[in-house]
Structure formats: C-alpha cells, structure tokens
mmCIF file of C-alpha atoms and ligand atoms in Angstrom:
data_model
loop_
_atom_site.group_PDB
_atom_site.id
_atom_site.type_symbol
_atom_site.label_atom_id
_atom_site.label_comp_id
_atom_site.label_asym_id
_atom_site.label_seq_id
_atom_site.Cartn_x
_atom_site.Cartn_y
_atom_site.Cartn_z
ATOM 1 C CA UNK A 1 -50.681 -6.325 -18.995
ATOM 2 C CA UNK A 2 -49.193 -8.823 -16.541
ATOM 3 C CA UNK A 3 -50.538 -11.879 -15.293
ATOM 4 C CA UNK A 4 -52.285 -11.412 -12.421
ATOM 5 C CA UNK A 5 -50.989 -14.664 -11.352
ATOM 6 C CA UNK A 6 -47.557 -15.014 -11.857
ATOM 7 C CA UNK A 7 -46.606 -11.326 -13.064
ATOM 8 C CA UNK A 8 -45.576 -12.276 -16.119
ATOM 9 C CA UNK A 9 -45.939 -9.861 -19.524
ATOM 10 C CA UNK A 10 -48.908 -11.366 -21.622
ATOM 11 C CA UNK A 11 -50.837 -10.105 -24.248
ATOM 12 C CA UNK A 12 -53.998 -8.051 -23.515
ATOM 13 C CA UNK A 13 -56.101 -10.365 -25.471
ATOM 14 C CA UNK A 14 -54.341 -13.684 -23.985
ATOM 15 C CA UNK A 15 -56.270 -16.244 -22.683
ATOM 16 C CA UNK A 16 -53.871 -17.819 -20.873
ATOM 17 C CA UNK A 17 -50.503 -17.869 -19.651
ATOM 18 C CA UNK A 18 -47.366 -18.944 -21.291
ATOM 19 C CA UNK A 19 -45.163 -19.155 -17.809
ATOM 20 C CA UNK A 20 -47.766 -20.364 -15.808
ATOM 21 C CA UNK A 21 -51.001 -21.656 -17.693
ATOM 22 C CA UNK A 22 -53.592 -20.189 -16.117
ATOM 23 C CA UNK A 23 -55.686 -17.212 -17.121
ATOM 24 C CA UNK A 24 -53.866 -13.921 -17.037
ATOM 25 C CA UNK A 25 -56.709 -12.376 -15.188
ATOM 26 C CA UNK A 26 -57.893 -15.531 -12.942
ATOM 27 C CA UNK A 27 -54.842 -14.903 -10.741
ATOM 28 C CA UNK A 28 -54.842 -12.444 -7.526
ATOM 29 C CA UNK A 29 -51.535 -11.907 -6.594
ATOM 30 C CA UNK A 30 -50.212 -9.348 -9.077
ATOM 31 C CA UNK A 31 -51.308 -5.751 -10.836
ATOM 32 C CA UNK A 32 -51.715 -6.556 -14.143
ATOM 33 C CA UNK A 33 -51.279 -2.699 -14.728
ATOM 34 C CA UNK A 34 -48.133 -2.134 -13.076
ATOM 35 C CA UNK A 35 -47.477 -5.481 -12.054
ATOM 36 C CA UNK A 36 -47.041 -4.765 -8.427
ATOM 37 C CA UNK A 37 -47.447 -7.443 -5.702
ATOM 38 C CA UNK A 38 -51.338 -7.050 -4.159
ATOM 39 C CA UNK A 39 -53.009 -9.115 -2.102
ATOM 40 C CA UNK A 40 -55.993 -11.928 -2.936
ATOM 41 C CA UNK A 41 -58.642 -9.589 -1.822
ATOM 42 C CA UNK A 42 -57.595 -6.334 -2.761
ATOM 43 C CA UNK A 43 -60.175 -4.289 -4.921
ATOM 44 C CA UNK A 44 -57.853 -1.782 -6.344
ATOM 45 C CA UNK A 45 -53.746 -1.872 -6.636
ATOM 46 C CA UNK A 46 -52.140 0.245 -4.010
ATOM 47 C CA UNK A 47 -49.259 1.298 -6.410
ATOM 48 C CA UNK A 48 -51.288 2.565 -9.302
ATOM 49 C CA UNK A 49 -54.642 2.359 -8.491
ATOM 50 C CA UNK A 50 -55.994 0.794 -11.180
ATOM 51 C CA UNK A 51 -59.024 -1.102 -10.415
ATOM 52 C CA UNK A 52 -57.810 -5.215 -10.209
ATOM 53 C CA UNK A 53 -61.124 -6.867 -11.581
ATOM 54 C CA UNK A 54 -60.354 -6.045 -15.227
ATOM 55 C CA UNK A 55 -63.654 -6.561 -15.789
ATOM 56 C CA UNK A 56 -64.495 -4.092 -13.789
ATOM 57 C CA UNK A 57 -61.834 -2.073 -15.395
ATOM 58 C CA UNK A 58 -62.834 -2.360 -18.610
ATOM 59 C CA UNK A 59 -66.608 -1.844 -17.669
ATOM 60 C CA UNK A 60 -67.105 -5.618 -18.538
ATOM 61 C CA UNK A 61 -69.120 -7.713 -16.078
ATOM 62 C CA UNK A 62 -72.728 -8.157 -15.422
ATOM 63 C CA UNK A 63 -72.937 -5.137 -12.366
ATOM 64 C CA UNK A 64 -74.007 -7.436 -9.071
ATOM 65 C CA UNK A 65 -76.510 -4.734 -7.490
ATOM 66 C CA UNK A 66 -78.597 -4.614 -10.900
ATOM 67 C CA UNK A 67 -78.844 -8.454 -10.842
ATOM 68 C CA UNK A 68 -79.630 -8.226 -7.328
ATOM 69 C CA UNK A 69 -82.355 -5.966 -7.986
ATOM 70 C CA UNK A 70 -83.868 -7.648 -11.318
ATOM 71 C CA UNK A 71 -83.615 -11.192 -9.416
ATOM 72 C CA UNK A 72 -85.788 -9.741 -6.195
ATOM 73 C CA UNK A 73 -88.710 -7.520 -8.192
ATOM 74 C CA UNK A 74 -88.743 -9.683 -11.395
ATOM 75 C CA UNK A 75 -86.778 -13.266 -10.190
ATOM 76 C CA UNK A 76 -89.799 -14.586 -11.313
ATOM 77 C CA UNK A 77 -90.002 -13.952 -14.877
ATOM 78 C CA UNK A 78 -86.042 -14.901 -14.833
ATOM 79 C CA UNK A 79 -85.067 -11.708 -16.120
ATOM 80 C CA UNK A 80 -81.830 -11.434 -13.792
ATOM 81 C CA UNK A 81 -81.436 -14.946 -16.211
ATOM 82 C CA UNK A 82 -81.947 -12.486 -19.372
ATOM 83 C CA UNK A 83 -79.411 -9.479 -17.920
ATOM 84 C CA UNK A 84 -77.072 -11.942 -17.256
ATOM 85 C CA UNK A 85 -76.933 -13.130 -20.848
ATOM 86 C CA UNK A 86 -78.414 -17.250 -19.324
ATOM 87 C CA UNK A 87 -81.748 -16.405 -22.033
ATOM 88 C CA UNK A 88 -82.394 -20.054 -22.223
ATOM 89 C CA UNK A 89 -82.718 -20.298 -18.435
ATOM 90 C CA UNK A 90 -84.492 -16.870 -18.576
ATOM 91 C CA UNK A 91 -87.144 -18.504 -20.955
ATOM 92 C CA UNK A 92 -87.305 -21.533 -19.150
ATOM 93 C CA UNK A 93 -87.902 -19.229 -15.786
ATOM 94 C CA UNK A 94 -90.520 -17.269 -17.451
ATOM 95 C CA UNK A 95 -92.643 -20.445 -19.054
ATOM 96 C CA UNK A 96 -92.199 -21.952 -14.938
ATOM 97 C CA UNK A 97 -92.428 -18.945 -13.143
ATOM 98 C CA UNK A 98 -89.041 -19.325 -11.835
ATOM 99 C CA UNK A 99 -90.028 -22.834 -10.594
ATOM 100 C CA UNK A 100 -92.492 -21.512 -8.727
ATOM 101 C CA UNK A 101 -90.676 -18.804 -6.950
ATOM 102 C CA UNK A 102 -88.049 -21.405 -5.755
ATOM 103 C CA UNK A 103 -85.601 -21.196 -8.804
ATOM 104 C CA UNK A 104 -85.823 -17.220 -8.063
ATOM 105 C CA UNK A 105 -85.182 -17.995 -4.756
ATOM 106 C CA UNK A 106 -81.918 -20.027 -5.077
ATOM 107 C CA UNK A 107 -80.768 -17.288 -7.672
ATOM 108 C CA UNK A 108 -80.780 -14.627 -5.473
ATOM 109 C CA UNK A 109 -79.361 -16.596 -2.529
ATOM 110 C CA UNK A 110 -76.659 -16.982 -5.221
ATOM 111 C CA UNK A 111 -76.394 -13.874 -6.071
ATOM 112 C CA UNK A 112 -76.291 -12.493 -2.350
ATOM 113 C CA UNK A 113 -73.386 -14.945 -1.734
ATOM 114 C CA UNK A 114 -71.666 -13.980 -4.648
ATOM 115 C CA UNK A 115 -71.263 -17.130 -6.047
ATOM 116 C CA UNK A 116 -73.669 -16.287 -8.963
ATOM 117 C CA UNK A 117 -71.915 -16.262 -12.715
ATOM 118 C CA UNK A 118 -72.998 -15.185 -15.997
ATOM 119 C CA UNK A 119 -73.299 -16.710 -19.092
ATOM 120 C CA UNK A 120 -69.504 -15.731 -19.672
ATOM 121 C CA UNK A 121 -68.437 -17.480 -16.536
ATOM 122 C CA UNK A 122 -67.533 -14.358 -15.247
ATOM 123 C CA UNK A 123 -68.884 -12.870 -11.185
ATOM 124 C CA UNK A 124 -70.800 -10.595 -10.739
ATOM 125 C CA UNK A 125 -69.107 -7.090 -10.226
ATOM 126 C CA UNK A 126 -69.987 -5.078 -7.382
ATOM 127 C CA UNK A 127 -69.387 -1.753 -8.026
ATOM 128 C CA UNK A 128 -69.047 1.143 -5.429
HETATM 129 ZN ZN1 LIG B 201 -48.639 -16.430 -15.437
HETATM 130 ZN ZN1 LIG B 202 -50.871 -1.396 -10.399
#
C-alpha cells in the first residue's frame, strides 16, 4: 500500500512510513491503494473506488452506529465500553451504573461528535 501522508510505497504491515515518519494510515492526502491524491475528508478514492478509511476497507474498526445504540440503551451498564474494547472501564461503569449515568452521557456525546476512540486508538467507523 501507499503512505496516505506522502504517497511513498510501504509494506501493508508497516506501522510507520520510512519516508515521512508518520503511520501510513494516518494521512489523508493519498489513496493507499492507487496513490491518487485525495481530498482530506474524502471517504472513497475517486480514481480506484476503494474506501479510504483503511479500517473500513478491511472490515476492522468498531461500528459507530452500533456503539451509539449500545451507549444509548445500555450505556449505564458500560456495554458500549465492552464493545469498543475498553473492558476495564466497562466493568467500572457496570459497577457504578455508568457513573450514575453521567459518564455514560459523556461517552454518548463523544460518540455523537465523533471523538470517541476504541481501545486500539481508532475512531469508530461510520458505515453507510
Ligand atoms: Zn509517508
Ligand atoms: Zn485509489
């Protein structure tokens, strides 16, 4: 694949681009599949049609909508935390009933505004 930051060809398993020093998947300027230039917020490459969110293309990453619904209905039990891999926090939320609902509410807002990350540090994936 190509580094999404500088377009340099890197190994599929590379966690850092040797040319620019950033994680290859972290950039937003080049298509990782065909090296075409992309706009920063493009989700699909206009040239080859692949999904530009690497996690999305590979079926990884936790689903945003699922997390949102879990948080809304079962947030006080920390279920969305279990789903996103934050098992330890999930247990704490389960015991404290989502910090009396406040913690669950904060998580719910973070999911809505898109700043909630899973335990791998990835943003939740919005699938169509
Ligand atoms: Zn690079
Ligand atoms: Zn492409």
